[in-house]
Amino acid sequence: AQRMGERERRHAREATKVDAVRARLADPAVRAALTAKPHPGRDGRPGDRFAALTLLDWAEWMVAHAGTAGRLKVGRTIERAMS
């Protein structure tokens, strides 16, 4: 058996964290807290395309479309929103 390199170990750790982010995002309490907060792209100007969106919309989009760093950012954002 070949030993796992640092890269593979890091990817395994990151995959575990991303799974935890997905699990937190499924929690109704987390979803309610994120729904109560504005989308991070909102600027309040007329014609703001993010005006009707929430932090939950952003988090779901990031988990579906972003890379690992973006998904881990969602996890940090959830932690801040819940504190």
PDB file of C-alpha atoms in Angstrom, residues 1-80:
ATOM      1  CA  ALA A   1       0.000   0.000   0.000  1.00  0.00           C
ATOM      2  CA  GLN A   2       1.278   3.413  -0.960  1.00  0.00           C
ATOM      3  CA  ARG A   3       1.360   6.136   1.663  1.00  0.00           C
ATOM      4  CA  MET A   4      -0.903   9.096   1.158  1.00  0.00           C
ATOM      5  CA  GLY A   5       0.917  12.272   0.244  1.00  0.00           C
ATOM      6  CA  GLU A   6       0.271  15.609   1.917  1.00  0.00           C
ATOM      7  CA  ARG A   7      -1.928  16.702  -0.978  1.00  0.00           C
ATOM      8  CA  GLU A   8      -4.192  13.657  -0.648  1.00  0.00           C
ATOM      9  CA  ARG A   9      -4.413  14.106   3.132  1.00  0.00           C
ATOM     10  CA  ARG A  10      -5.326  17.783   2.669  1.00  0.00           C
ATOM     11  CA  HIS A  11      -7.994  16.889   0.105  1.00  0.00           C
ATOM     12  CA  ALA A  12      -9.438  14.301   2.481  1.00  0.00           C
ATOM     13  CA  ARG A  13      -9.557  16.864   5.333  1.00  0.00           C
ATOM     14  CA  GLU A  14     -11.184  19.423   3.053  1.00  0.00           C
ATOM     15  CA  ALA A  15     -13.771  16.909   1.828  1.00  0.00           C
ATOM     16  CA  THR A  16     -14.703  16.177   5.454  1.00  0.00           C
ATOM     17  CA  LYS A  17     -15.134  19.912   6.131  1.00  0.00           C
ATOM     18  CA  VAL A  18     -17.244  20.408   2.985  1.00  0.00           C
ATOM     19  CA  ASP A  19     -19.494  17.512   4.059  1.00  0.00           C
ATOM     20  CA  ALA A  20     -19.911  19.251   7.427  1.00  0.00           C
ATOM     21  CA  VAL A  21     -20.855  22.500   5.647  1.00  0.00           C
ATOM     22  CA  ARG A  22     -23.516  20.662   3.642  1.00  0.00           C
ATOM     23  CA  ALA A  23     -24.876  19.095   6.838  1.00  0.00           C
ATOM     24  CA  ARG A  24     -25.012  22.487   8.614  1.00  0.00           C
ATOM     25  CA  LEU A  25     -26.775  24.016   5.603  1.00  0.00           C
ATOM     26  CA  ALA A  26     -29.505  21.362   5.907  1.00  0.00           C
ATOM     27  CA  ASP A  27     -30.204  22.367   9.546  1.00  0.00           C
ATOM     28  CA  PRO A  28     -33.488  24.343   9.760  1.00  0.00           C
ATOM     29  CA  ALA A  29     -32.091  26.686  12.444  1.00  0.00           C
ATOM     30  CA  VAL A  30     -29.115  27.560  10.239  1.00  0.00           C
ATOM     31  CA  ARG A  31     -31.377  28.053   7.229  1.00  0.00           C
ATOM     32  CA  ALA A  32     -33.612  30.414   9.230  1.00  0.00           C
ATOM     33  CA  ALA A  33     -30.616  32.443  10.457  1.00  0.00           C
ATOM     34  CA  LEU A  34     -29.194  32.759   6.928  1.00  0.00           C
ATOM     35  CA  THR A  35     -32.597  33.708   5.486  1.00  0.00           C
ATOM     36  CA  ALA A  36     -32.770  36.624   7.939  1.00  0.00           C
ATOM     37  CA  LYS A  37     -29.510  38.117   6.613  1.00  0.00           C
ATOM     38  CA  PRO A  38     -28.990  39.985   3.326  1.00  0.00           C
ATOM     39  CA  HIS A  39     -27.073  38.612   0.352  1.00  0.00           C
ATOM     40  CA  PRO A  40     -23.414  39.738   0.594  1.00  0.00           C
ATOM     41  CA  GLY A  41     -23.627  41.341  -2.861  1.00  0.00           C
ATOM     42  CA  ARG A  42     -26.452  43.721  -1.893  1.00  0.00           C
ATOM     43  CA  ASP A  43     -25.548  47.371  -2.105  1.00  0.00           C
ATOM     44  CA  GLY A  44     -28.955  49.026  -1.728  1.00  0.00           C
ATOM     45  CA  ARG A  45     -28.722  51.012  -4.941  1.00  0.00           C
ATOM     46  CA  PRO A  46     -31.654  51.159  -7.385  1.00  0.00           C
ATOM     47  CA  GLY A  47     -31.649  48.153  -9.683  1.00  0.00           C
ATOM     48  CA  ASP A  48     -29.598  46.068  -7.235  1.00  0.00           C
ATOM     49  CA  ARG A  49     -29.798  42.567  -8.719  1.00  0.00           C
ATOM     50  CA  PHE A  50     -29.286  40.953  -5.299  1.00  0.00           C
ATOM     51  CA  ALA A  51     -32.032  42.949  -3.536  1.00  0.00           C
ATOM     52  CA  ALA A  52     -34.451  40.018  -3.287  1.00  0.00           C
ATOM     53  CA  LEU A  53     -31.770  37.471  -2.294  1.00  0.00           C
ATOM     54  CA  THR A  54     -30.613  36.331   1.152  1.00  0.00           C
ATOM     55  CA  LEU A  55     -27.448  34.920   2.656  1.00  0.00           C
ATOM     56  CA  LEU A  56     -29.068  31.476   2.304  1.00  0.00           C
ATOM     57  CA  ASP A  57     -29.367  31.987  -1.469  1.00  0.00           C
ATOM     58  CA  TRP A  58     -25.669  32.892  -1.588  1.00  0.00           C
ATOM     59  CA  ALA A  59     -24.647  29.891   0.553  1.00  0.00           C
ATOM     60  CA  GLU A  60     -26.646  27.430  -1.557  1.00  0.00           C
ATOM     61  CA  TRP A  61     -25.201  28.861  -4.786  1.00  0.00           C
ATOM     62  CA  MET A  62     -21.656  28.688  -3.417  1.00  0.00           C
ATOM     63  CA  VAL A  63     -22.013  25.061  -2.292  1.00  0.00           C
ATOM     64  CA  ALA A  64     -23.404  24.108  -5.702  1.00  0.00           C
ATOM     65  CA  HIS A  65     -20.978  26.086  -7.890  1.00  0.00           C
ATOM     66  CA  ALA A  66     -17.838  27.182  -6.027  1.00  0.00           C
ATOM     67  CA  GLY A  67     -14.597  25.313  -5.519  1.00  0.00           C
ATOM     68  CA  THR A  68     -13.327  23.972  -2.229  1.00  0.00           C
ATOM     69  CA  ALA A  69     -12.151  27.362  -0.927  1.00  0.00           C
ATOM     70  CA  GLY A  70     -15.570  28.879  -1.617  1.00  0.00           C
ATOM     71  CA  ARG A  71     -17.368  26.016   0.083  1.00  0.00           C
ATOM     72  CA  LEU A  72     -15.133  26.369   3.140  1.00  0.00           C
ATOM     73  CA  LYS A  73     -15.912  30.110   3.145  1.00  0.00           C
ATOM     74  CA  VAL A  74     -19.605  29.198   3.408  1.00  0.00           C
ATOM     75  CA  GLY A  75     -18.749  27.182   6.522  1.00  0.00           C
ATOM     76  CA  ARG A  76     -16.984  30.164   8.110  1.00  0.00           C
ATOM     77  CA  THR A  77     -19.906  32.416   7.164  1.00  0.00           C
ATOM     78  CA  ILE A  78     -22.373  30.001   8.800  1.00  0.00           C
ATOM     79  CA  GLU A  79     -20.291  30.006  11.984  1.00  0.00           C
ATOM     80  CA  ARG A  80     -20.324  33.832  12.081  1.00  0.00           C
TER      81      ARG A  80
END
